[in-house]
Structures are given as C-alpha cells and as structure tokens.
Short mmCIF file of C-alpha atoms in Angstrom, two decimals:
data_model
loop_
_atom_site.label_atom_id
_atom_site.label_comp_id
_atom_site.label_asym_id
_atom_site.label_seq_id
_atom_site.Cartn_x
_atom_site.Cartn_y
_atom_site.Cartn_z
CA UNK A 878 36.75 9.92 -21.54
CA UNK A 879 36.11 6.66 -22.56
CA UNK A 880 36.66 3.78 -21.23
CA UNK A 881 38.94 0.62 -22.12
CA UNK A 882 37.00 -2.64 -23.64
CA UNK A 883 39.21 -3.97 -20.26
CA UNK A 884 37.81 -1.49 -17.91
CA UNK A 885 34.66 -1.48 -19.52
CA UNK A 886 33.97 -5.19 -18.46
CA UNK A 887 35.52 -4.70 -14.77
CA UNK A 888 33.56 -1.85 -13.97
CA UNK A 889 29.77 -4.02 -15.95
CA UNK A 890 30.64 -6.99 -13.83
CA UNK A 891 31.28 -5.18 -10.52
CA UNK A 892 27.42 -3.15 -11.17
CA UNK A 893 25.82 -6.44 -11.48
CA UNK A 894 27.35 -8.40 -8.48
CA UNK A 895 27.29 -5.34 -6.56
CA UNK A 896 31.09 -5.07 -5.79
CA UNK A 897 32.87 -2.14 -4.91
CA UNK A 898 33.78 0.38 -7.85
CA UNK A 899 34.91 3.97 -7.37
CA UNK A 900 33.00 6.55 -7.68
CA UNK A 901 34.35 8.31 -10.46
CA UNK A 902 33.86 5.67 -12.33
CA UNK A 903 29.97 5.50 -11.15
CA UNK A 904 29.05 8.73 -12.16
CA UNK A 905 30.81 8.89 -15.93
CA UNK A 906 28.06 10.33 -17.70
CA UNK A 907 29.14 8.76 -20.94
CA UNK A 908 28.72 5.33 -19.39
CA UNK A 909 26.09 5.71 -16.84
CA UNK A 910 23.30 4.47 -19.14
CA UNK A 911 24.65 1.20 -20.63
CA UNK A 912 25.79 -0.07 -17.21
CA UNK A 913 22.75 1.06 -15.58
CA UNK A 914 20.58 -0.23 -18.25
CA UNK A 915 22.55 -3.71 -18.10
CA UNK A 916 21.53 -3.83 -14.64
CA UNK A 917 17.43 -3.53 -15.09
CA UNK A 918 18.16 -6.58 -18.00
CA UNK A 919 19.70 -8.48 -15.41
CA UNK A 920 17.15 -7.99 -12.45
CA UNK A 921 14.52 -8.00 -15.39
CA UNK A 922 12.98 -4.93 -15.00
CA UNK A 923 11.01 -4.27 -17.79
CA UNK A 924 7.85 -1.78 -19.13
CA UNK A 925 5.48 -2.51 -16.69
CA UNK A 926 2.15 -3.39 -18.67
CA UNK A 927 -1.21 -1.27 -18.08
CA UNK A 928 -4.80 -2.69 -16.82
CA UNK A 929 -7.25 -2.99 -20.23
CA UNK A 930 -9.27 0.14 -19.68
CA UNK A 931 -12.46 0.00 -17.51
CA UNK A 932 -15.74 -0.13 -18.49
CA UNK A 933 -16.84 3.78 -18.27
CA UNK A 934 -19.97 3.22 -16.21
CA UNK A 935 -18.58 1.04 -14.09
CA UNK A 936 -15.37 3.09 -13.24
CA UNK A 937 -18.49 5.67 -13.27
CA UNK A 938 -20.28 3.43 -10.47
CA UNK A 939 -17.29 3.01 -8.44
CA UNK A 940 -16.03 6.36 -8.24
CA UNK A 941 -20.07 7.36 -6.99
CA UNK A 942 -19.24 4.17 -4.54
CA UNK A 943 -15.41 4.68 -3.28
CA UNK A 944 -16.56 8.71 -1.34
CA UNK A 945 -19.46 7.09 -0.61
CA UNK A 946 -20.94 7.25 3.09
CA UNK A 947 -24.26 5.27 2.90
CA UNK A 948 -22.18 1.94 2.34
CA UNK A 949 -20.91 2.34 5.88
CA UNK A 950 -22.94 1.38 9.04
CA UNK A 951 -22.58 4.70 10.37
CA UNK A 952 -22.94 6.94 6.37
CA UNK A 953 -20.30 8.56 8.13
CA UNK A 954 -16.92 6.99 6.42
CA UNK A 955 -16.07 6.65 2.65
CA UNK A 956 -13.62 4.35 1.68
CA UNK A 957 -11.97 7.87 1.14
CA UNK A 958 -11.54 8.18 4.54
CA UNK A 959 -8.78 6.18 4.51
CA UNK A 960 -7.52 6.41 0.83
CA UNK A 961 -7.30 9.69 -0.27
CA UNK A 962 -6.60 10.91 -3.27
CA UNK A 963 -5.21 13.77 -2.27
CA UNK A 964 -2.96 12.09 0.18
CA UNK A 965 -0.93 9.82 -1.52
CA UNK A 966 -4.33 7.04 -2.03
CA UNK A 967 -3.77 6.71 1.98
CA UNK A 968 -4.33 8.43 5.06
CA UNK A 969 -1.35 10.30 6.32
CA UNK A 970 -1.36 8.19 9.44
CA UNK A 971 1.09 5.43 11.41
CA UNK A 972 -2.67 3.91 12.49
CA UNK A 973 -5.73 4.81 10.95
CA UNK A 974 -8.72 5.95 13.27
CA UNK A 975 -12.07 4.46 11.98
CA UNK A 976 -15.31 5.16 13.85
CA UNK A 977 -15.27 7.29 16.95
CA UNK A 978 -13.46 9.64 14.93
CA UNK A 979 -14.04 12.88 12.93
CA UNK A 980 -11.09 14.83 10.19
CA UNK A 981 -9.43 13.54 7.04
CA UNK A 982 -5.76 12.86 7.12
CA UNK A 983 -3.69 13.56 9.71
CA UNK A 984 -6.17 16.00 11.43
CA UNK A 985 -8.19 12.70 12.40
CA UNK A 986 -9.14 12.57 15.42
CA UNK A 987 -11.20 10.88 18.17
CA UNK A 988 -15.01 12.30 18.25
CA UNK A 989 -15.39 13.85 21.87
CA UNK A 990 -16.42 10.39 23.90
CA UNK A 991 -17.83 7.87 21.27
CA UNK A 992 -16.07 4.79 21.34
CA UNK A 993 -13.18 5.11 19.82
CA UNK A 994 -9.67 1.99 18.97
CA UNK A 995 -7.41 2.54 16.76
CA UNK A 996 -7.12 0.63 13.31
CA UNK A 997 -4.17 -1.75 14.00
CA UNK A 998 -1.79 -1.36 10.85
CA UNK A 999 -1.03 1.75 8.57
CA UNK A 1000 -3.44 2.01 5.51
CA UNK A 1001 -1.50 0.57 2.18
CA UNK A 1002 -1.64 2.50 -0.90
CA UNK A 1003 -3.79 1.75 -4.49
CA UNK A 1004 -1.77 2.79 -6.47
CA UNK A 1005 -1.03 -0.21 -9.47
CA UNK A 1006 -3.48 -2.35 -7.54
CA UNK A 1007 -5.18 -2.92 -10.69
CA UNK A 1008 -2.32 -3.95 -12.12
CA UNK A 1009 -1.83 -8.43 -13.79
CA UNK A 1010 -0.01 -10.10 -11.21
CA UNK A 1011 -1.22 -8.17 -8.04
CA UNK A 1012 -3.06 -11.08 -6.49
CA UNK A 1013 -2.67 -10.37 -2.77
CA UNK A 1014 -3.88 -8.06 -0.72
CA UNK A 1015 -3.53 -6.43 3.28
CA UNK A 1016 0.36 -6.70 4.61
CA UNK A 1017 -0.57 -9.95 5.63
CA UNK A 1018 -1.55 -11.25 2.40
CA UNK A 1019 -4.47 -12.45 4.17
CA UNK A 1020 -6.88 -11.85 0.76
CA UNK A 1021 -5.98 -12.44 -2.63
CA UNK A 1022 -7.12 -15.00 -5.28
CA UNK A 1023 -6.90 -15.05 -9.59
CA UNK A 1024 -10.11 -16.05 -10.95
CA UNK A 1025 -8.50 -18.87 -12.18
CA UNK A 1026 -7.30 -20.64 -9.05
CA UNK A 1027 -10.24 -19.12 -6.50
CA UNK A 1028 -10.34 -16.59 -4.03
CA UNK A 1029 -9.72 -15.92 -0.07
CA UNK A 1030 -10.33 -13.82 2.70
CA UNK A 1031 -10.58 -13.82 6.64
CA UNK A 1032 -14.62 -15.03 5.38
CA UNK A 1033 -13.39 -18.08 4.33
CA UNK A 1034 -16.19 -20.51 3.14
CA UNK A 1035 -18.09 -17.43 2.31
CA UNK A 1036 -15.68 -15.63 0.30
CA UNK A 1037 -17.73 -15.16 -2.97
CA UNK A 1038 -15.99 -16.48 -6.42
CA UNK A 1039 -17.09 -14.54 -9.07
CA UNK A 1040 -14.44 -11.37 -8.89
CA UNK A 1041 -12.83 -10.10 -11.56
CA UNK A 1042 -9.34 -9.91 -9.95
CA UNK A 1043 -7.80 -9.47 -5.78
CA UNK A 1044 -8.52 -5.67 -6.27
CA UNK A 1045 -12.26 -6.17 -6.29
CA UNK A 1046 -12.27 -8.49 -4.11
CA UNK A 1047 -10.44 -6.52 -1.53
CA UNK A 1048 -13.12 -3.73 -1.23
CA UNK A 1049 -15.85 -6.07 0.30
CA UNK A 1050 -13.21 -6.57 3.23
CA UNK A 1051 -12.96 -2.83 4.92
CA UNK A 1052 -16.84 -2.79 5.10
CA UNK A 1053 -17.13 -5.63 7.59
CA UNK A 1054 -15.30 -4.97 10.50
CA UNK A 1055 -17.24 -2.78 13.55
CA UNK A 1056 -13.83 -0.56 13.82
CA UNK A 1057 -13.27 -0.01 10.34
CA UNK A 1058 -16.95 0.88 8.27
CA UNK A 1059 -19.23 -0.66 9.86
CA UNK A 1060 -19.43 0.41 13.36
CA UNK A 1061 -19.66 -0.61 17.17
CA UNK A 1062 -23.09 -1.81 18.92
CA UNK A 1063 -25.18 1.28 20.30
CA UNK A 1064 -23.66 4.15 17.87
CA UNK A 1065 -26.75 5.19 15.74
CA UNK A 1066 -25.98 6.48 12.01
CA UNK A 1067 -25.75 10.54 10.53
CA UNK A 1068 -28.74 11.22 11.66
CA UNK A 1069 -29.65 9.15 14.59
CA UNK A 1070 -31.18 5.90 13.31
CA UNK A 1071 -29.92 2.78 14.33
CA UNK A 1072 -27.30 0.55 12.56
CA UNK A 1073 -28.67 -2.21 11.46
CA UNK A 1074 -25.22 -3.89 10.98
CA UNK A 1075 -23.86 -2.61 14.29
CA UNK A 1076 -25.61 -5.58 16.43
CA UNK A 1077 -23.51 -8.10 13.89
CA UNK A 1078 -19.60 -9.21 14.75
CA UNK A 1079 -16.56 -8.90 12.52
CA UNK A 1080 -17.29 -12.63 11.97
CA UNK A 1081 -20.72 -12.43 10.22
CA UNK A 1082 -19.22 -11.70 6.85
CA UNK A 1083 -22.48 -13.43 4.95
CA UNK A 1084 -25.17 -11.50 7.21
CA UNK A 1085 -22.68 -7.73 6.46
CA UNK A 1086 -22.75 -7.75 2.26
CA UNK A 1087 -26.32 -8.10 2.02
CA UNK A 1088 -27.64 -5.26 4.23
CA UNK A 1089 -24.20 -2.95 2.57
CA UNK A 1090 -25.78 -3.71 -1.26
CA UNK A 1091 -29.49 -3.11 0.23
CA UNK A 1092 -28.28 0.90 1.37
CA UNK A 1093 -27.31 1.07 -2.60
CA UNK A 1094 -30.12 -1.17 -4.23
CA UNK A 1095 -32.46 0.91 -1.98
CA UNK A 1096 -31.27 4.33 -2.84
CA UNK A 1097 -33.06 5.84 -6.00
CA UNK A 1098 -29.70 7.61 -6.95
CA UNK A 1099 -28.07 5.25 -8.02
CA UNK A 1100 -30.75 3.39 -9.44
CA UNK A 1101 -29.49 4.83 -13.54
CA UNK A 1102 -25.75 4.23 -12.12
CA UNK A 1103 -26.29 0.75 -11.83
CA UNK A 1104 -28.25 0.06 -14.44
CA UNK A 1105 -25.79 1.60 -16.95
CA UNK A 1106 -23.23 -0.30 -15.22
CA UNK A 1107 -25.37 -3.57 -15.24
CA UNK A 1108 -27.32 -3.82 -17.93
CA UNK A 1109 -30.64 -6.41 -17.91
CA UNK A 1110 -29.45 -7.15 -14.05
CA UNK A 1111 -32.37 -7.17 -11.84
CA UNK A 1112 -32.00 -5.28 -8.47
CA UNK A 1113 -32.73 -8.25 -6.61
CA UNK A 1114 -29.90 -10.14 -8.27
CA UNK A 1115 -27.41 -7.52 -7.27
CA UNK A 1116 -25.25 -8.12 -4.98
CA UNK A 1117 -22.11 -7.52 -2.74
CA UNK A 1118 -19.92 -9.14 -5.73
CA UNK A 1119 -21.18 -5.95 -8.17
CA UNK A 1120 -20.76 -3.10 -5.51
CA UNK A 1121 -16.60 -4.78 -5.58
CA UNK A 1122 -16.86 -4.76 -9.49
CA UNK A 1123 -17.47 -1.18 -9.64
CA UNK A 1124 -14.87 -0.29 -7.39
CA UNK A 1125 -12.39 -2.25 -7.88
CA UNK A 1126 -12.75 -0.95 -11.81
CA UNK A 1127 -12.43 2.67 -10.74
CA UNK A 1128 -9.35 2.18 -8.33
CA UNK A 1129 -7.80 0.63 -11.31
CA UNK A 1130 -8.90 3.42 -14.01
CA UNK A 1131 -8.44 6.21 -10.71
CA UNK A 1132 -4.97 4.57 -9.39
CA UNK A 1133 -2.89 3.31 -12.38
CA UNK A 1134 0.26 5.64 -12.40
CA UNK A 1135 2.63 3.97 -15.49
CA UNK A 1136 4.05 7.55 -16.25
CA UNK A 1137 6.96 8.36 -13.80
CA UNK A 1138 10.37 9.04 -14.91
CA UNK A 1139 11.65 5.75 -14.71
CA UNK A 1140 8.85 4.47 -16.66
CA UNK A 1141 9.69 7.28 -19.04
CA UNK A 1142 13.58 5.72 -19.02
CA UNK A 1143 12.41 1.55 -19.25
CA UNK A 1144 10.27 2.99 -22.48
CA UNK A 1145 14.15 4.58 -23.89
CA UNK A 1146 14.52 8.06 -23.04
CA UNK A 1147 17.72 8.47 -21.07
CA UNK A 1148 16.88 12.07 -20.43
CA UNK A 1149 13.88 11.03 -17.97
CA UNK A 1150 15.96 10.30 -14.99
CA UNK A 1151 18.64 12.94 -13.94
CA UNK A 1152 22.38 12.17 -13.32
CA UNK A 1153 21.89 11.36 -9.06
CA UNK A 1154 18.72 9.54 -9.76
CA UNK A 1155 20.57 6.59 -12.35
CA UNK A 1156 23.69 6.83 -9.42
CA UNK A 1157 20.50 6.22 -6.84
CA UNK A 1158 19.00 3.23 -9.90
CA UNK A 1159 22.89 1.59 -10.03
CA UNK A 1160 23.05 1.24 -6.11
CA UNK A 1161 19.40 0.15 -6.40
CA UNK A 1162 20.11 -2.72 -8.41
CA UNK A 1163 23.61 -2.82 -7.37
CA UNK A 1164 25.36 -2.17 -3.90
CA UNK A 1165 22.16 -1.62 -1.28
CA UNK A 1166 21.23 -4.57 -2.55
CA UNK A 1167 16.90 -2.77 -2.72
CA UNK A 1168 16.20 -4.96 -5.63
CA UNK A 1169 16.32 -8.28 -3.99
CA UNK A 1170 12.60 -8.05 -2.71
CA UNK A 1171 12.09 -4.55 -4.36
CA UNK A 1172 11.86 -6.32 -7.62
CA UNK A 1173 10.03 -6.51 -11.14
CA UNK A 1174 8.60 -3.28 -12.50
CA UNK A 1175 6.82 -2.42 -9.15
CA UNK A 1176 10.04 -2.44 -7.44
CA UNK A 1177 7.62 -5.84 -5.06
CA UNK A 1178 8.39 -9.00 -5.48
CA UNK A 1179 4.84 -9.89 -3.52
CA UNK A 1180 6.97 -11.80 -1.00
CA UNK A 1181 6.76 -11.32 3.29
CA UNK A 1182 9.57 -10.67 4.76
CA UNK A 1183 10.89 -9.41 8.49
CA UNK A 1184 12.83 -6.55 8.21
CA UNK A 1185 13.52 -5.68 11.90
CA UNK A 1186 10.35 -3.15 11.79
CA UNK A 1187 10.26 -1.53 15.42
CA UNK A 1188 6.83 -2.78 17.17
CA UNK A 1189 5.45 0.19 17.82
CA UNK A 1190 1.87 1.04 17.93
CA UNK A 1191 -1.56 -1.14 18.99
CA UNK A 1192 -0.16 -4.22 18.30
CA UNK A 1193 -2.79 -7.11 16.36
CA UNK A 1194 -5.10 -9.67 17.98
CA UNK A 1195 -3.69 -11.93 19.91
CA UNK A 1196 -0.18 -10.74 19.74
CA UNK A 1197 -1.05 -7.70 20.95
CA UNK A 1198 1.25 -4.72 21.40
CA UNK A 1199 3.10 -7.09 19.14
CA UNK A 1200 1.62 -7.68 15.72
CA UNK A 1201 3.09 -10.95 13.91
CA UNK A 1202 2.17 -10.01 10.47
CA UNK A 1203 2.19 -12.79 7.76
CA UNK A 1204 3.13 -15.33 10.82
CA UNK A 1205 -0.51 -14.75 12.71
CA UNK A 1206 -1.96 -15.79 9.36
CA UNK A 1207 0.06 -19.10 8.32
CA UNK A 1208 0.44 -19.52 12.42
CA UNK A 1209 4.09 -21.11 11.36
CA UNK A 1210 6.75 -18.71 13.92
CA UNK A 1211 9.03 -18.80 11.35
CA UNK A 1212 6.83 -16.22 9.79
CA UNK A 1213 6.77 -13.89 12.38
CA UNK A 1214 7.06 -10.08 11.93
CA UNK A 1215 7.16 -10.95 7.79
CA UNK A 1216 5.18 -8.22 6.05
CA UNK A 1217 4.13 -7.60 2.54
CA UNK A 1218 7.31 -6.16 0.51
CA UNK A 1219 5.46 -2.78 -0.70
CA UNK A 1220 5.56 -1.64 -4.42
CA UNK A 1221 7.57 1.67 -4.37
CA UNK A 1222 5.76 3.54 -6.94
CA UNK A 1223 4.43 6.86 -5.41
CA UNK A 1224 6.37 6.17 -2.14
CA UNK A 1225 7.41 9.46 -1.55
CA UNK A 1226 3.60 10.36 -1.48
CA UNK A 1227 2.79 7.66 1.20
CA UNK A 1228 4.13 8.80 4.42
CA UNK A 1229 4.39 7.79 6.68
CA UNK A 1230 6.11 4.21 6.56
CA UNK A 1231 6.25 -0.10 7.73
CA UNK A 1232 3.01 -1.88 8.38
CA UNK A 1233 2.12 0.48 11.29
CA UNK A 1234 3.93 3.60 10.36
CA UNK A 1235 6.59 3.57 12.83
CA UNK A 1236 8.90 6.06 10.62
CA UNK A 1237 7.53 9.29 9.88
CA UNK A 1238 9.79 9.75 6.70
CA UNK A 1239 11.13 8.17 3.53
CA UNK A 1240 14.71 8.53 4.08
CA UNK A 1241 14.57 7.42 7.45
CA UNK A 1242 12.99 3.65 6.57
CA UNK A 1243 16.01 3.35 3.90
CA UNK A 1244 18.17 3.94 6.40
CA UNK A 1245 16.41 1.36 9.09
CA UNK A 1246 16.90 -1.01 6.02
CA UNK A 1247 20.06 -0.56 5.27
CA UNK A 1248 20.68 -0.99 9.13
CA UNK A 1249 18.30 -2.27 11.07
CA UNK A 1250 19.92 -3.41 14.43
CA UNK A 1251 20.83 0.87 14.85
CA UNK A 1252 17.52 2.06 13.43
CA UNK A 1253 16.06 -0.34 16.02
CA UNK A 1254 19.22 0.80 18.55
CA UNK A 1255 18.21 4.31 17.73
CA UNK A 1256 13.89 4.46 16.95
CA UNK A 1257 12.67 7.37 18.44
CA UNK A 1258 8.49 6.36 18.89
CA UNK A 1259 8.01 10.37 18.96
CA UNK A 1260 7.14 10.48 15.44
CA UNK A 1261 3.54 7.84 15.29
CA UNK A 1262 0.50 9.52 16.54
CA UNK A 1263 0.79 10.93 19.28
CA UNK A 1264 -1.99 8.18 21.66
CA UNK A 1265 1.07 5.75 20.74
CA UNK A 1266 4.20 7.70 21.86
CA UNK A 1267 6.33 5.50 24.33
CA UNK A 1268 4.59 2.37 23.01
CA UNK A 1269 7.84 0.91 21.33
CA UNK A 1270 8.28 -2.22 21.86
CA UNK A 1271 11.91 -2.41 23.09
CA UNK A 1272 12.62 -4.94 25.17
CA UNK A 1273 15.45 -7.37 25.03
CA UNK A 1274 12.49 -10.19 24.28
CA UNK A 1275 10.88 -8.54 21.62
CA UNK A 1276 14.31 -6.97 19.72
CA UNK A 1277 15.42 -10.79 19.88
CA UNK A 1278 12.38 -12.46 18.50
CA UNK A 1279 12.66 -9.98 15.03
CA UNK A 1280 16.13 -11.04 14.95
CA UNK A 1281 15.80 -14.35 15.03
CA UNK A 1282 13.98 -14.48 11.75
CA UNK A 1283 14.95 -11.23 10.26
CA UNK A 1284 15.56 -11.84 6.51
CA UNK A 1285 19.02 -12.32 4.98
CA UNK A 1286 18.46 -9.96 1.97
CA UNK A 1287 18.47 -6.96 4.00
CA UNK A 1288 22.35 -7.01 3.30
CA UNK A 1289 24.50 -4.24 1.32
CA UNK A 1290 27.01 -5.67 -0.79
CA UNK A 1291 30.19 -4.14 0.19
CA UNK A 1292 30.66 -0.97 1.78
CA UNK A 1293 27.91 0.77 3.86
CA UNK A 1294 25.98 3.63 1.86
CA UNK A 1295 27.63 7.08 2.84
CA UNK A 1296 25.27 10.28 2.73
CA UNK A 1297 25.79 11.16 -1.02
CA UNK A 1298 24.80 7.54 -1.87
CA UNK A 1299 21.83 7.69 0.06
CA UNK A 1300 20.45 10.91 -1.50
CA UNK A 1301 21.60 9.15 -4.60
CA UNK A 1302 18.89 6.45 -3.61
CA UNK A 1303 16.43 8.90 -2.64
CA UNK A 1304 16.73 9.93 -5.57
CA UNK A 1305 15.90 7.29 -7.24
CA UNK A 1306 13.12 7.04 -5.32
CA UNK A 1307 11.82 10.31 -6.32
CA UNK A 1308 12.02 9.41 -9.65
CA UNK A 1309 8.77 6.95 -9.55
CA UNK A 1310 6.63 9.29 -8.84
CA UNK A 1311 4.14 9.85 -11.50
CA UNK A 1312 3.27 13.46 -11.50
CA UNK A 1313 -0.19 13.04 -12.23
CA UNK A 1314 -0.58 11.57 -9.13
CA UNK A 1315 0.18 14.85 -7.20
CA UNK A 1316 -3.16 16.64 -8.02
CA UNK A 1317 -6.08 14.12 -8.32
CA UNK A 1318 -8.80 16.74 -6.60
CA UNK A 1319 -10.57 15.46 -10.28
CA UNK A 1320 -11.38 12.39 -9.12
CA UNK A 1321 -13.68 13.32 -6.47
CA UNK A 1322 -17.78 13.84 -7.66
CA UNK A 1323 -19.06 16.72 -7.16
CA UNK A 1324 -21.69 15.09 -5.18
CA UNK A 1325 -23.44 11.94 -3.72
CA UNK A 1326 -26.03 10.65 -5.55
CA UNK A 1327 -27.67 9.34 -2.05
CA UNK A 1328 -27.42 13.00 -0.61
CA UNK A 1329 -24.57 12.39 2.26
CA UNK A 1330 -21.94 14.64 2.50
CA UNK A 1331 -18.58 14.94 1.05
CA UNK A 1332 -17.17 16.43 3.41
CA UNK A 1333 -16.48 14.85 7.14
#
C-alpha cells in the first residue's frame, strides 16, 4: 500500500535522524529504496572513483616483489606472508607471527627453538588502499602523506619524499623491523649464510633500505623486470623508492575491490541489494549510528577513535601489555586507545577483528560496537592466538582507562538493536564484499625471479 504524503514525510525524517520507526514501515519494499537513497545522499555516500590504471610493467615488477622472500633479511618471508591474497589480504591471525615462525595463515607457528616474538598488532588488509584520499597507514597512523604535503614515517627525517602516494610509502616499513622481515641478530638466512641486515637496529632505516634494494638490483632474475618498469634508469640509481613504487602499483592494481553489491547499488541498480541488506543499510546509516565513524564510500572517516577494544595480547611498546594506539604517537593521553577506523570493504574476509584480533567473528565485533560495556564485561579471550589466552587486561584500572576516553559516537540512537536487526546489519556488511576478491590465486606468480620457493 502506498504511504500518504504525510506518512512518507514522517518516515523519511525518522530514517534521516535515526529516530525509531515501525518495522512494517522500514520493510515496505516499495519505499525502501526511496528512503535508503535519501539516507545515502544525506550521509554523502557516493560511488567510489577507482584509482588510475597502473603501468603494466610496474605492476608486474611489484607482483614479483610482493611474493619475493629475497627482500627479507633471512630470505624467508615476503609481503604476502602477512598479506595473503587468499586470506583477505591479511593472515587470519589475531597478532601476526613474523621471524622465528613457519607456515602460512592461521597455521603459522613458532619454528622449533628459534627466537620468536609476536608482531604487536593484527595485520590490516590492503583493500582499496590506492584510492585517492587514503593518505595514512597503520592502525595508529604513524605513516602517511601526499606528494603535495610531503610524507612522514617512523623514519623521521630519513623518510624519502619522492613517492606517488601513501601506499607506496607504506611498503618500505615492513622490511625494517627485526621481528617482521629483517630478522634477529645471529639468525642466518635460509642458506645458512649471515644476514647482512641483522646487526642493524629497527631505527637504522637509512642503512637497511639500500641493503634491501641491493638484494633486488644484484639479482639477475630482476634485470628485465627493472628495465621494463624503469626504462633508462641505471642500476646504481635504483633505490628503495623504486621498489616501493612497484609494490604500490601492484597493490593498487590487485587489491582494488569496488564491484560489490553495494557498489552496484550506488551505481543505480536497485536489485543489487537484498531486502535484508537494505534494512541493514538503513540501520547502518540510521539508528545503529555506524556511519558516524564508518562514513563515506569506503565506510571509514580515516580518523582515530577509542572503541574500548579489549586489551588482549602482547600490547605494544613501553605500555605493554597495553597498546595505547594513537596516544603513543601523539603523546596525548586523550588519544590513548584510539585506533584508525578501518574500511568495511570486504570486511567479512578479514577475520579476526580489531587492532589485536580480539574478536574471531564479525558479528561479535559488531555487537561490541553496539554495547562495548557489556562486551567488555563478558569478553572471552579464548578466541585469540593460543599463546595469548589469559592475557585479557580486565583489571579495573585498565577498564576505567578505556572508558575515560571512549568515543561518544558509540551510541545507538533509540532502542537497542534486536537479533533480527543485527542479522540485517550483517547482511549489509556482507554486501560490501567484492566477489572478485573471493578467489585471487591468479595473483600469485608461477615462480620467483630469485629462484626462492613460493611455499613457506
């Protein structure tokens, strides 16, 4: 039945402001697209402009480098170890295992009696990082910039400035930490030979980068790839920024995922979303208040918020076993426990969730946002890596600290969501998955130019 003009106006106001409306009104199939498109307009959610096409030769060089273990100190890890194309461009671990571990994905474990320590955070995905406007990287935003404003990173004044975007700049950092790709002192490479990078420290960026570059330039398997990607550039003029640009071009080309049902809906196809997904979208952009942080076409404001995530795992830096997030970068206590709002594109492929992988299931992560106090009170850390079970910091001091700066945006407008509404919200989140991201085995090269094995 058609709504009267008055009822239509009343319902539109309710949907735009987040006020409570009857389930029957929201579910009206005839009107749902009208109201949803009004909401999307109100929240300025428009089709995302894809990045420019990347040069084919640069992408091909980057593809090989992304899977290349030669650029790690011990020749035993690659970018794909933590950013697997078949694991949502991450590694399915709550906190990643780097040096001293063996295997891939959730089966990766400490390698015998080798020295090992967890990477302090959950691996972020790479989806759509090449889209314009994505100018900060990492959970705490410690790297970023643009060609116009300049680039910043943990390397400080040693940060190169001739990158085309933040994604390229990001790729020069994982090769530097000893626990990540560089290797610990005294650990030989896979051939039993000394690792020439191992004696440096995590702050010796300017000394590490030339050594990584030399691994590529001095390997005959990369001669043709380098020449094709950088015609006219002599070997002695290749530096870490060339390596980074190739990696950035590949990640942009490979991990842009903008053909989800939601993208097709934004392009005008009313049939692209199921009725339940549309109901979930109305909640997302309405009463559930998700869009207060997960805004825009990529469902992120690129800002930092404290969502009272359970403090579980190793923690990071001097605050361990806590992780202060953005606060450790700005040294402002008001920023403690703030982490960057992740994009929700392909989010159902990226388990586990939060900066420390505190939640194994997406629905539990969603329910935490809707009621963080209840979630903290009932949190069970058996869902994280086995070594981290029992590390949940549930003392009153930590819980109070989390709550003292919790984001006021974590507030449902009106009645709490019931189970059916959460199911609809989950249907909408599923509609943010690009089907082409489900099988990306074709991104893996048949062999590596260095001759090292692809398998771990």
